[in-house]
Short mmCIF file of C-alpha atoms and ligand atoms in Angstrom, two decimals:
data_model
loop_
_atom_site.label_atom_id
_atom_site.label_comp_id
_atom_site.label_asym_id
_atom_site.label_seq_id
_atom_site.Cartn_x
_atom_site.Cartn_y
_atom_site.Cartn_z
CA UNK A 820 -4.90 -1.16 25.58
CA UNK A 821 -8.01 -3.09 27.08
CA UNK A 822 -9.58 -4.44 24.12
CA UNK A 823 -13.30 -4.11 22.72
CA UNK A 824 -16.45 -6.35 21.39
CA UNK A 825 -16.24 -6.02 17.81
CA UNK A 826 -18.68 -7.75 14.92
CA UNK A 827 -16.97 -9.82 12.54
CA UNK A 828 -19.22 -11.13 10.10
CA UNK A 829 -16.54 -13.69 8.43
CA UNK A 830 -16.68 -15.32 11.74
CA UNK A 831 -20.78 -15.02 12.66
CA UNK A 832 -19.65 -13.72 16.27
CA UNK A 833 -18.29 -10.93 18.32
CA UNK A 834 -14.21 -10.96 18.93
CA UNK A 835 -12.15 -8.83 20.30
CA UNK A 836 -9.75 -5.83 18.98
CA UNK A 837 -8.12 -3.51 20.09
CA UNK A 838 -10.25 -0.54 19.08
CA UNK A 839 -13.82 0.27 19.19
CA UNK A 840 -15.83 -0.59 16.13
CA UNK A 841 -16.45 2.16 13.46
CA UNK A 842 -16.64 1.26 9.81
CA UNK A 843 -15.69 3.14 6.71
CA UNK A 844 -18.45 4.82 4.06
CA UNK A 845 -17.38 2.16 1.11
CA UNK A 846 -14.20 -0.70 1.71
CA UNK A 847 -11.67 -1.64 -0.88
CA UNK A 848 -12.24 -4.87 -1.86
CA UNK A 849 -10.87 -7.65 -4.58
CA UNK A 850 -12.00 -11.00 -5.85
CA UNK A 851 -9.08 -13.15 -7.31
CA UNK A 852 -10.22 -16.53 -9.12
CA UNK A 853 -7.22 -18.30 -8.53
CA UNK A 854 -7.98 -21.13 -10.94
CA UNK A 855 -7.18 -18.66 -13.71
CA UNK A 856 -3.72 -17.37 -12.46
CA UNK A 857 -0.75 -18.53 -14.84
CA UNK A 858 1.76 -17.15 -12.23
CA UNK A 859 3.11 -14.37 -14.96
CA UNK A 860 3.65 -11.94 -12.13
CA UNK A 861 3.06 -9.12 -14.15
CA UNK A 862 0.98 -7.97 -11.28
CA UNK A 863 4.09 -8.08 -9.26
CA UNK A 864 5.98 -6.45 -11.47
CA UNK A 865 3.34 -3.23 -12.24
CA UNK A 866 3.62 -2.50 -8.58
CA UNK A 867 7.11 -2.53 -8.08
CA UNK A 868 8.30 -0.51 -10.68
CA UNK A 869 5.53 2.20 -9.69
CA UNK A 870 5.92 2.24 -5.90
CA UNK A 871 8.95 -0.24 -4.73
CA UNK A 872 11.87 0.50 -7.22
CA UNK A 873 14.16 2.93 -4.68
CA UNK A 874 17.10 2.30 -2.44
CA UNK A 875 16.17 0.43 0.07
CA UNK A 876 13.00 -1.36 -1.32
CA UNK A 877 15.04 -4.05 -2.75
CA UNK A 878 12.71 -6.75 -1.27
CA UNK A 879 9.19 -5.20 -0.98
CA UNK A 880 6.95 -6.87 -3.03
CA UNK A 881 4.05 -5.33 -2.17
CA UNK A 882 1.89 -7.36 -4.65
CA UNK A 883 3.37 -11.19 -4.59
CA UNK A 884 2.18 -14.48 -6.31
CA UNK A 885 3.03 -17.39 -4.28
CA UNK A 886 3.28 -21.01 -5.25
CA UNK A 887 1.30 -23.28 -2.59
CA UNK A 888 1.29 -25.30 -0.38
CA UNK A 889 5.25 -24.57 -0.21
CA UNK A 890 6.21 -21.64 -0.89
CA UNK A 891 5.27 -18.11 0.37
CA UNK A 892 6.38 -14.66 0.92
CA UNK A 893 8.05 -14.56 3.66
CA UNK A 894 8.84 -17.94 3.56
CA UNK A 895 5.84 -20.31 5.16
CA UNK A 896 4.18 -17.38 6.88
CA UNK A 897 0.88 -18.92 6.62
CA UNK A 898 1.98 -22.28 8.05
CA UNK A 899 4.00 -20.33 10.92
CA UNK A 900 0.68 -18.19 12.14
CA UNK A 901 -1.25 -21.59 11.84
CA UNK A 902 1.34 -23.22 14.02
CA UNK A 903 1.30 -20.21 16.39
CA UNK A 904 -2.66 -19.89 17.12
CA UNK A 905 -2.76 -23.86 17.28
CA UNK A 906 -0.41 -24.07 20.06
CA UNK A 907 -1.90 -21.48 21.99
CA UNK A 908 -5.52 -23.60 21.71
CA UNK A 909 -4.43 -26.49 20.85
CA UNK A 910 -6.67 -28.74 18.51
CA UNK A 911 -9.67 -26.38 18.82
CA UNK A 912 -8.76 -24.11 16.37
CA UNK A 913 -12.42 -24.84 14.35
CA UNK A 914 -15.20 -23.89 13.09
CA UNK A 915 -18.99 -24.90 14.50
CA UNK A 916 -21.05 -26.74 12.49
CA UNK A 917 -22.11 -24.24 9.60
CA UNK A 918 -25.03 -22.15 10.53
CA UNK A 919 -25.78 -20.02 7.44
CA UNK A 920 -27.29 -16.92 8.47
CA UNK A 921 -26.97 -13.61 7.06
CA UNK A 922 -24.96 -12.89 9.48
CA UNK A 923 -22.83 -15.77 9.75
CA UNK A 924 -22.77 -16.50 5.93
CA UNK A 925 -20.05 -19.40 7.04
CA UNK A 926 -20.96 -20.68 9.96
CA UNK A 927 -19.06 -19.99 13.22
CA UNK A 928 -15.77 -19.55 14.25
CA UNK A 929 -14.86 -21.89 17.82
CA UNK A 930 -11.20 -21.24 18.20
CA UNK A 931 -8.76 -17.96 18.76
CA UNK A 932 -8.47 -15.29 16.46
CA UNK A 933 -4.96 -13.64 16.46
CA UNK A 934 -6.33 -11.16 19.12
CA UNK A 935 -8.09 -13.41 21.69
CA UNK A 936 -5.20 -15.55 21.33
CA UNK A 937 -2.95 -12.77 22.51
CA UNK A 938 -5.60 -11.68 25.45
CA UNK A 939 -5.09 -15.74 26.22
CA UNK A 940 -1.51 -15.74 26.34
CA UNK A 941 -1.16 -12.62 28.39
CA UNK A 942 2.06 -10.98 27.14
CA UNK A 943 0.14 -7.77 26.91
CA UNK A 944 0.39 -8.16 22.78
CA UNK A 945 -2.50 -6.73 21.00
CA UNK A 946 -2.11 -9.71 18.79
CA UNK A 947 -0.16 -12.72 18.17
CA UNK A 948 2.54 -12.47 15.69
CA UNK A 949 5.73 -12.95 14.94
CA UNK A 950 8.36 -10.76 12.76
CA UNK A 951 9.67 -12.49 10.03
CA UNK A 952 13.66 -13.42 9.74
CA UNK A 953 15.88 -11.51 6.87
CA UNK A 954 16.45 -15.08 5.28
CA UNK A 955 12.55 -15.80 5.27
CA UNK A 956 12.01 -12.52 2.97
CA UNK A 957 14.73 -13.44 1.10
CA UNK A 958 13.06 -14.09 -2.22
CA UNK A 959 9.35 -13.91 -3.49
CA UNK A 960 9.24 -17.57 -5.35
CA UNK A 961 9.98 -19.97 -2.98
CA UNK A 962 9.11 -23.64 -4.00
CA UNK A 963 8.24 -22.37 -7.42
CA UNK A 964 6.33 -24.65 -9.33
CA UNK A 965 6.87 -27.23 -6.62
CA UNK A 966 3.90 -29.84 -6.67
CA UNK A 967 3.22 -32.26 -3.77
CA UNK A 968 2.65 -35.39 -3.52
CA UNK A 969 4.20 -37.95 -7.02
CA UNK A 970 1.89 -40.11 -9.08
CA UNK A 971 2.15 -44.00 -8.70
CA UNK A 972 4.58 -45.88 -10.79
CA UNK A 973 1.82 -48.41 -12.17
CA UNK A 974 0.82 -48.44 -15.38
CA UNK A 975 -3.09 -48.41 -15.01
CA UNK A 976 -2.59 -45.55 -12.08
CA UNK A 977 -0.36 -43.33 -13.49
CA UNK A 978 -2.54 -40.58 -14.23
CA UNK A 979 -4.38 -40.53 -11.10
CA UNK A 980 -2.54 -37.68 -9.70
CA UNK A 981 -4.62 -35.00 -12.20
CA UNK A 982 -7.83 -36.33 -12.15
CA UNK A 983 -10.55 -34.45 -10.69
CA UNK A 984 -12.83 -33.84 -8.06
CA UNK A 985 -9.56 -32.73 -7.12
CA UNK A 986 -5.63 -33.57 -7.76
CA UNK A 987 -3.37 -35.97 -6.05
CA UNK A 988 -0.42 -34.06 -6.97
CA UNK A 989 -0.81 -30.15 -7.03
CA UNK A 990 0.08 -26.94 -6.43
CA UNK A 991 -1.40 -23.61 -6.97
CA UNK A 992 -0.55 -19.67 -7.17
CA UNK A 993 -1.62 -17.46 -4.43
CA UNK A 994 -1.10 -13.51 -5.68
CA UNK A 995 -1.74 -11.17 -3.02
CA UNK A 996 -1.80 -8.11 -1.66
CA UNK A 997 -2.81 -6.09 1.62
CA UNK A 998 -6.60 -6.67 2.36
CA UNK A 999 -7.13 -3.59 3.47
CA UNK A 1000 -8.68 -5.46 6.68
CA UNK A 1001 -12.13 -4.23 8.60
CA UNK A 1002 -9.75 -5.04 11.98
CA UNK A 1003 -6.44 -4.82 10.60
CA UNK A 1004 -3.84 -6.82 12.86
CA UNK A 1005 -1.46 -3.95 11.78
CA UNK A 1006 -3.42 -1.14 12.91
CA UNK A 1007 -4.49 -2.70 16.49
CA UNK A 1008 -0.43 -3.31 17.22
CA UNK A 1009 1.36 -0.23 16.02
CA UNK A 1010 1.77 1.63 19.98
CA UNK A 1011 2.39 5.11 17.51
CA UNK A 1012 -0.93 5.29 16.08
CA UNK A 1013 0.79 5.39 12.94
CA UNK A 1014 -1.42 3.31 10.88
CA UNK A 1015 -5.54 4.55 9.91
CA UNK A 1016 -8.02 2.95 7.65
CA UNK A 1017 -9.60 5.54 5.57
CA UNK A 1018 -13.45 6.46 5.94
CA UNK A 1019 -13.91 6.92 2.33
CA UNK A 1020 -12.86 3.48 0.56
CA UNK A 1021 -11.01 1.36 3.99
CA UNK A 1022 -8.22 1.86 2.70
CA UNK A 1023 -5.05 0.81 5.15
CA UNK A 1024 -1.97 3.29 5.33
CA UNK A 1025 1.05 3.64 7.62
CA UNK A 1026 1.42 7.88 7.85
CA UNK A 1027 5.73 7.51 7.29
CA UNK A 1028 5.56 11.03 9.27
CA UNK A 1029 4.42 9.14 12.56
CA UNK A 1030 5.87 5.79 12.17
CA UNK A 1031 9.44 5.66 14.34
CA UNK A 1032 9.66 1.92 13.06
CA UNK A 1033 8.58 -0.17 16.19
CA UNK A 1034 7.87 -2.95 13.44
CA UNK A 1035 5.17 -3.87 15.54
CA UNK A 1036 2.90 -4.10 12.65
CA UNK A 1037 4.95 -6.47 10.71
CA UNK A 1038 4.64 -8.77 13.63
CA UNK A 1039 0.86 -8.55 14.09
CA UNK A 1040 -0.33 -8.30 10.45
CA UNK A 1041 -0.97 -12.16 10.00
CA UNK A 1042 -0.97 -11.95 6.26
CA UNK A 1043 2.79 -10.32 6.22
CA UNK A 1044 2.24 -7.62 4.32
CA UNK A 1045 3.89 -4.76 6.15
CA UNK A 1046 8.08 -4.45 5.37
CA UNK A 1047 10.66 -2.23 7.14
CA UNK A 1048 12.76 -0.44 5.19
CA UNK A 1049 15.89 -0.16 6.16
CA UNK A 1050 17.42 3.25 4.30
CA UNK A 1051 14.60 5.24 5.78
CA UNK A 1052 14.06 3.21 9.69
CA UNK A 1053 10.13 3.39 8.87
CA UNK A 1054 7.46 0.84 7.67
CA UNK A 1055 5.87 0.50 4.26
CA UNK A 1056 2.50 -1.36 3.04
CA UNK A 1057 0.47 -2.07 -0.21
CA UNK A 1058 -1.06 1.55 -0.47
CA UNK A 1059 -4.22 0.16 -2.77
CA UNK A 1060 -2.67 2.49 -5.40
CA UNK A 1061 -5.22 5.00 -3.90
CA UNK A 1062 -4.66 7.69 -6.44
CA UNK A 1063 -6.10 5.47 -8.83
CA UNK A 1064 -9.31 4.77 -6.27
CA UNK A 1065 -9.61 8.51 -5.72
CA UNK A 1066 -9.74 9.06 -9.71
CA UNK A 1067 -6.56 11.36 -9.92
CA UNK A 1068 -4.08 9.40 -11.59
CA UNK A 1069 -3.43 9.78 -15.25
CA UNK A 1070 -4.70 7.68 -17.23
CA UNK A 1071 -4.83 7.24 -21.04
CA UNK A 1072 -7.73 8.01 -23.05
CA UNK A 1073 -7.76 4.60 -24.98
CA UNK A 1074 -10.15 2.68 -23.07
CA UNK A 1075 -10.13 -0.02 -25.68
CA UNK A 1076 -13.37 1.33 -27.30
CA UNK A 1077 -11.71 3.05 -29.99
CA UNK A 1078 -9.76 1.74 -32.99
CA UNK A 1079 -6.37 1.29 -31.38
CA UNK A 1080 -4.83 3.90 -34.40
CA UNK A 1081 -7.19 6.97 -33.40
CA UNK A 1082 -6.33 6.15 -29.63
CA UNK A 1083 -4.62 9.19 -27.92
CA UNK A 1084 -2.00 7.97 -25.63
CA UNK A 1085 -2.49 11.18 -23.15
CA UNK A 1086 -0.49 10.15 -19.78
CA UNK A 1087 -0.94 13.68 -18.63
CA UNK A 1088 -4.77 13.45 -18.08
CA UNK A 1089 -6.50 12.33 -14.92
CA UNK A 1090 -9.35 9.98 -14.88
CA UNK A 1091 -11.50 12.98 -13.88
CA UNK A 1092 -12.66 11.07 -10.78
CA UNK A 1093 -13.68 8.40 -12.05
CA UNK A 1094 -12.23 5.52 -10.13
CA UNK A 1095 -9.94 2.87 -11.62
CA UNK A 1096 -8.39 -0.12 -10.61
CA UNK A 1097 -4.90 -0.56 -8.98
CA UNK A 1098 -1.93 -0.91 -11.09
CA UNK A 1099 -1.65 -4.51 -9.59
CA UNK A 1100 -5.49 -5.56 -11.21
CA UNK A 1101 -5.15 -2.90 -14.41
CA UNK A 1102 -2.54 -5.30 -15.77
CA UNK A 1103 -3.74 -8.91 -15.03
CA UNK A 1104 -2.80 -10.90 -17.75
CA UNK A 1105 -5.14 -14.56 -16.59
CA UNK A 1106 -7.89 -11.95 -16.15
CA UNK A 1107 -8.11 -13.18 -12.79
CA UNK A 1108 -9.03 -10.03 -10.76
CA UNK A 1109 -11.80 -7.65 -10.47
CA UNK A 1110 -11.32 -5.30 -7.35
CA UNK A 1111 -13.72 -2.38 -6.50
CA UNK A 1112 -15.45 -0.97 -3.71
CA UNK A 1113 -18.63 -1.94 -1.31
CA UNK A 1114 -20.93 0.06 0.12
CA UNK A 1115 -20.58 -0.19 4.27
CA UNK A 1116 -23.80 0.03 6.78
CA UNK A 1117 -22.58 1.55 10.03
CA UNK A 1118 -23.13 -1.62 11.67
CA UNK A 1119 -20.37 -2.81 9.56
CA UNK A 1120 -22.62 -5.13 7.23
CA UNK A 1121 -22.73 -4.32 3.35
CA UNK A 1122 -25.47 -2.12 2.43
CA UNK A 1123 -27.35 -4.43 -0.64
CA UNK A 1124 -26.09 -4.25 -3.45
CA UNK A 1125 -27.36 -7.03 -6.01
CA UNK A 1126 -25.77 -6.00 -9.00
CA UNK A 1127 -22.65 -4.90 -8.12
CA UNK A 1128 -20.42 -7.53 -8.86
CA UNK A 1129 -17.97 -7.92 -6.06
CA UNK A 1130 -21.47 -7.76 -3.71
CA UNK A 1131 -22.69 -11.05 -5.84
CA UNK A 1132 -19.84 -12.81 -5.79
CA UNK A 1133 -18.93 -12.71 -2.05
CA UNK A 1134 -22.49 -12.27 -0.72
CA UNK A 1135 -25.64 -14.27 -3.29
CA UNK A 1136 -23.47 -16.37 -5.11
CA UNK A 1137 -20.75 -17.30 -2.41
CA UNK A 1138 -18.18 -18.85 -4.62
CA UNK A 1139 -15.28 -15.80 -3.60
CA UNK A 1140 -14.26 -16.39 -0.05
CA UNK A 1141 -12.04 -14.37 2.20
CA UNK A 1142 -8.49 -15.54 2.77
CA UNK A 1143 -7.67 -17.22 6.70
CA UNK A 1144 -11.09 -15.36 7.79
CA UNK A 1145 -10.08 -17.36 11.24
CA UNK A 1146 -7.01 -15.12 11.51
CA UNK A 1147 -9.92 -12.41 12.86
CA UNK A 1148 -8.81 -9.61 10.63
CA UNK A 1149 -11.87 -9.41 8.67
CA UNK A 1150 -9.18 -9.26 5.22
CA UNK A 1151 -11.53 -7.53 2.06
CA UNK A 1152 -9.67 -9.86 -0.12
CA UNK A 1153 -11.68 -12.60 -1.55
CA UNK A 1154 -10.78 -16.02 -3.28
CA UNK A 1155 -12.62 -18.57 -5.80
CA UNK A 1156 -10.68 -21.55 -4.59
CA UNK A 1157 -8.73 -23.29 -6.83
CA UNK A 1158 -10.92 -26.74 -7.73
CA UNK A 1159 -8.64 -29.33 -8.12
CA UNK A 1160 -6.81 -28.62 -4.45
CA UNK A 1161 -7.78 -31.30 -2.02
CA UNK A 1162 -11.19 -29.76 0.10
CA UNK A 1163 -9.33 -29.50 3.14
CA UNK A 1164 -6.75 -27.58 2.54
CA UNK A 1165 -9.06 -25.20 0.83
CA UNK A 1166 -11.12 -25.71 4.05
CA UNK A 1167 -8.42 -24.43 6.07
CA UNK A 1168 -7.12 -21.57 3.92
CA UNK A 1169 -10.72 -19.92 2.81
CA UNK A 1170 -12.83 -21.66 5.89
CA UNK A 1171 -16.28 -23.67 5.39
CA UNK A 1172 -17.66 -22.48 2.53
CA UNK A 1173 -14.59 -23.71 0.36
CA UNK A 1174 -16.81 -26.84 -0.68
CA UNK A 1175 -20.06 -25.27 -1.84
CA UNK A 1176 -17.64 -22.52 -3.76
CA UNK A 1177 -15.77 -24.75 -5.59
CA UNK A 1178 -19.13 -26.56 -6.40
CA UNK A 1179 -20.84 -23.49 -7.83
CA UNK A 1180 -17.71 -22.35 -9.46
CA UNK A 1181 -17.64 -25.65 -11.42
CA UNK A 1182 -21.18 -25.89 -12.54
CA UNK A 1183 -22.09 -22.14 -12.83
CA UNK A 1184 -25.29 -20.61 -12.61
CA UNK A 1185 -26.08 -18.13 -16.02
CA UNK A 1186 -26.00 -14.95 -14.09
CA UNK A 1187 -22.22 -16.28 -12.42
CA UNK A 1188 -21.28 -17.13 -16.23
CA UNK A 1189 -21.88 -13.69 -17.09
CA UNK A 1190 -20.22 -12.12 -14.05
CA UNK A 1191 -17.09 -13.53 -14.29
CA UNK A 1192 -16.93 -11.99 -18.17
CA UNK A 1193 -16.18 -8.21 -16.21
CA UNK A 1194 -12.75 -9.83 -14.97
CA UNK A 1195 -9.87 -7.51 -15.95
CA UNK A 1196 -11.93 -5.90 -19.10
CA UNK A 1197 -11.78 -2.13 -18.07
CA UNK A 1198 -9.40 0.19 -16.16
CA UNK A 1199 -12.42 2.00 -14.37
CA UNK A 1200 -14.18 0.40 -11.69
CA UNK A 1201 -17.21 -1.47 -12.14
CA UNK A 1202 -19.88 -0.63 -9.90
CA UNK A 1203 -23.04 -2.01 -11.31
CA UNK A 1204 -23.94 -4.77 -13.96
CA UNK A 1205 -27.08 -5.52 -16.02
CA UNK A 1206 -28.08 -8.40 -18.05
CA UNK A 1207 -29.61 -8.87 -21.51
CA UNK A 1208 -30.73 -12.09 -22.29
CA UNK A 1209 -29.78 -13.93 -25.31
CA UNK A 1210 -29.96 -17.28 -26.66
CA UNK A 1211 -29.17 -20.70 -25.90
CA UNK A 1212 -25.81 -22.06 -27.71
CA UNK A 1213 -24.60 -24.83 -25.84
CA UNK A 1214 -26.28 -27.88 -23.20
CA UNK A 1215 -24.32 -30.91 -21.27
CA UNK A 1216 -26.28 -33.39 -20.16
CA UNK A 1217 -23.93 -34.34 -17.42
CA UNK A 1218 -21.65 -31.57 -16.98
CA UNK A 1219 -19.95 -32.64 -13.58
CA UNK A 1220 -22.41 -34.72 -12.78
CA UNK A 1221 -25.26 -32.19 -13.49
CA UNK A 1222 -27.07 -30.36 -16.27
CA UNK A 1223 -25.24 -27.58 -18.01
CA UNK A 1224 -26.45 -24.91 -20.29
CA UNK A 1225 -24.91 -22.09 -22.10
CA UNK A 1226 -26.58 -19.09 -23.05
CA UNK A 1227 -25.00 -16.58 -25.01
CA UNK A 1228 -26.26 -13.57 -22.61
CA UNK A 1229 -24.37 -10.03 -22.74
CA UNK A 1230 -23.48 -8.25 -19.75
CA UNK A 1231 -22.99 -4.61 -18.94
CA UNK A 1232 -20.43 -2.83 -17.17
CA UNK A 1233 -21.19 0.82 -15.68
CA UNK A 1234 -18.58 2.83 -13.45
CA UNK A 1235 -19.67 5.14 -10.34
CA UNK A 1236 -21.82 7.42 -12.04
CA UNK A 1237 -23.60 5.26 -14.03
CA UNK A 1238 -22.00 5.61 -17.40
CA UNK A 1239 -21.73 2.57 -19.95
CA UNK A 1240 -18.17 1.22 -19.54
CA UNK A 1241 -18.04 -1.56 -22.23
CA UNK A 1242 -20.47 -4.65 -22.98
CA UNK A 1243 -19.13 -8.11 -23.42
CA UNK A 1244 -21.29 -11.66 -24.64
CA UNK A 1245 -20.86 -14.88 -22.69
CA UNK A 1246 -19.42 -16.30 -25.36
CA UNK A 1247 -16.36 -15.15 -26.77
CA UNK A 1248 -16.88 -14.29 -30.67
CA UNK A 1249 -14.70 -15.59 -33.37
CA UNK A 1250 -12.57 -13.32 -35.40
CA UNK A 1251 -11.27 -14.66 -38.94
CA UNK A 1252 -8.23 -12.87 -40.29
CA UNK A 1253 -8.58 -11.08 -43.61
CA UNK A 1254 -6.89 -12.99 -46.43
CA UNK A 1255 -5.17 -9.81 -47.92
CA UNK A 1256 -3.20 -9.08 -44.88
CA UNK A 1257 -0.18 -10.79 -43.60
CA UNK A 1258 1.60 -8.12 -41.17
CA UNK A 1259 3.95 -10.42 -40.02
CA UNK A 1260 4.80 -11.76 -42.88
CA UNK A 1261 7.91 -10.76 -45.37
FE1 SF4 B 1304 -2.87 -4.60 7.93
FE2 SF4 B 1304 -2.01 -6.94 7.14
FE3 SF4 B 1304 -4.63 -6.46 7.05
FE4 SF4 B 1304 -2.99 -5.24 5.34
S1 SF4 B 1304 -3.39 -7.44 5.45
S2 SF4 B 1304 -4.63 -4.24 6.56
S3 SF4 B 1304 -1.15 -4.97 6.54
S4 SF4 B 1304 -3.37 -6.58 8.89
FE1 SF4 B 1305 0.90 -2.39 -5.29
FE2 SF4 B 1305 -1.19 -0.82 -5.78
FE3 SF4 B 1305 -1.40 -3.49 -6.00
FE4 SF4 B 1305 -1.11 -2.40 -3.59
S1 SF4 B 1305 -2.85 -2.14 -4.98
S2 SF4 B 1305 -0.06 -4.21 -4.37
S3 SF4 B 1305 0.20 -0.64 -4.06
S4 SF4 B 1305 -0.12 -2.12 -7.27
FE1 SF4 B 1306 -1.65 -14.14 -11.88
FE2 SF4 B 1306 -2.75 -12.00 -13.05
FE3 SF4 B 1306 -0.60 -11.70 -11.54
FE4 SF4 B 1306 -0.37 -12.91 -13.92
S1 SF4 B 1306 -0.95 -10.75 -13.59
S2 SF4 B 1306 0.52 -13.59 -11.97
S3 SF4 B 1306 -2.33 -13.99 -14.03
S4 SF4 B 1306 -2.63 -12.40 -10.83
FE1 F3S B 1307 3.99 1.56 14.08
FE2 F3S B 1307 4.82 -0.26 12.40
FE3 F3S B 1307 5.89 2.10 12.36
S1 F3S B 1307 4.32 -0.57 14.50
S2 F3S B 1307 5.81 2.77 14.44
S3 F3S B 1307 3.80 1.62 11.88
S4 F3S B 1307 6.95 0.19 12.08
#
């Protein structure tokens, strides 16, 4: 298929795809702050025993949390697709010097994206890939907890390995999922047309009626997301839990308003289409996620949006950054960086902004302080926050070098249609335990 001019913001240019452009009504979208993730996998483990636990699905982890630099799922997929696109334009795999425009947010991209690399190399590939051997998805951990780099023996030294601006020795979790990509690698290879993104929320899905399990999507999706299975000779992916998007999965009525005793544990009722979260982000223990949905301009840009919070992360505030954007995809899932990973590694995994994010994410502005209270508080999607002012409790002179000050502001959650989903303050309040009661105790 010849392929077309398509915008990708993430990059500031045109690239090419195999498809013409058309953009959906809102995208699915998720910001993780990875600094927060404790590597529980309880996120893992929600998805598989809703969508993954049958014959055959043995080794689909649809939702994964990786340990980095090492590790991976399949095993070093990220460094293989680096290693791939590098030899096919060998050192120029860069970014321009940043030119921050609205729309180039991150500068420009220079080198190959997996599709122009594959026009390049002339195989007739849609995109460059490759598919994954058995061993390589042989577990989900590899490397776990496996730090780089070792401290120096002397004395006065020693600790110099965990010392920020950023670590000698370190490691980090990755969780992720399918981004549900604006030019899904996946989509662009399968020769069925068995893979669409959905108008309504950009959603990615591989229709198991037309799939006849080329694999070519496992080959071309850079991020490795979707697995063959082999009991049923078709394809699976992360399907964003889109019951749950659409509002028709049953949820219970305890929304964690209530006193937890007068709570009515009702599995049988739908949300009433009111859209919630994914099981994956529902269950976040770190409080690390907050996924919803953006509104999408024809042109592909994201209609404004101030005060929706996945809009002022990724687009005013800048500190959540999309995952290899130089892979071409466009991937809707977003990163804070971790801060104490040398810059450029973080350069190279979330592109040119990874500096000024980490720097904003470690002396936060009072409206980011506020935002990042909606992580992982409510099942229902948050589409729209608002503010109320309250007072000063805390100042650092030289907080990282700069001025810091803490007010105790509370922030306001509302779902799609406007309705009050909780309100939380900055600071967390202090609880102190009745005397008289001792559940626990015999
Ligand atoms: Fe497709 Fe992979 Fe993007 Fe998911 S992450 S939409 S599977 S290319
Ligand atoms: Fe699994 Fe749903 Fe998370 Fe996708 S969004 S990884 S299907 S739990
Ligand atoms: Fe990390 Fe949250 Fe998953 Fe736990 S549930 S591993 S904190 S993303
Ligand atoms: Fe297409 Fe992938 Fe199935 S390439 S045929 S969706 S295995």
């Amino acid at each position: 298929m010849a392929h077309q001019e398509v915008y990708n913001w993430q990059l500031g240019r045109n690239m090419m795809y195999p498809y013409k452009e058309k953009h959906p009504k809102w995208q699915f979208a998720f910001v993780f702050n990875i600094n927060r993730c404790i590597a529980c996998q309880t996120c893992t483990m929600a998805c598989k025993s809703t969508w993954t636990f049958s014959k055959g699905q043995e080794f689909m982890w649809w939702n994964r949390v990786e340990h980095m630099p090492y590790g991976g799922y399949p095993q070093s997929w990220d460094k293989k697709i680096l290693e791939i696109l590098d030899k096919e334009n060998p050192g120029k795999q860069r970014w321009a010097v940043a030119s921050t425009s609205a729309k180039a947010p991150y500068g420009v991209f220079d080198g190959m994206t997996i599709f122009e690399a594959a026009i390049h190399a002339g195989t007739g590939q849609n995109a460059l890939g490759y598919v994954p051997t058995d061993k390589e998805w042989r577990a989900p951990n590899f490397y776990e907890d496996t730090a780089t780099g070792y401290p120096t023996a002397a004395p006065d030294t020693q600790h110099e390995g965990s010392v920020l601006p950023h670590h000698k020795t370190w490691f980090f979790y990755l969780a992720r999922l399918c981004n549900h990509c604006t030019y899904p690698g996946c989509l662009g290879a399968c020769p069925r047309k068995a893979i669409y993104k959905r108008e309504e929320d950009g959603i990615v899905l591989i229709d198991q009626s037309r799939c006849r399990g080329y694999r070519k999507c496992v080959e071309q999706c850079p991020y490795k997301l979707p697995m063959f299975r082999g009991t049923t000779r078709v394809s699976e992916k992360c399907i964003a839990c889109y019951p749950r998007i659409e509002g028709k999965d049953p949820v219970s009525k305890y929304r964690g308003n209530e006193s937890i005793k007068d709570a009515k544990f009702d599995m049988t009722t739908p949300s009433q289409g009111d859209p919630m979260e994914t099981r994956c982000m529902a269950v976040c223990v770190g409080q690390i996620r907050l996924q919803g949905l953006v509104q999408v301009n024809d042109d592909g840009t994201w209609v404004e949006d101030r005060n929706n919070p996945l809009y002022y992360l990724i687009k005013v505030a800048k500190v959540a950054l999309p995952i290899y954007p130089q892979f071409g995809t466009e991937p809707n899932g977003y990163y804070i960086p971790p801060r104490h990973v040398p810059k450029a590694y973080l350069r190279q995994m979330f592109g040119p902004g990874a500096d000024a994010a980490v720097e904003t994410f470690m002396n936060p502005s009072r409206e980011l302080l506020a935002v990042m209270n909606l992580f992982r508080k409510h099942q229902s999607i948050i589409f729209k926050y608002k503010i109320e002012q309250g007072p000063k409790v805390f100042e650092n002179a030289d907080f990282h070098g700069k001025k810091f000050e803490l007010y105790n502001d509370t922030i306001i959650a509302f779902n799609k249609e406007g309705k009050e989903l909780f309100r939380t303050p900055v600071e967390e309040p202090i609880y102190i335990r009745r005397g008289d009661i001792h559940y626990n105790t015999i």
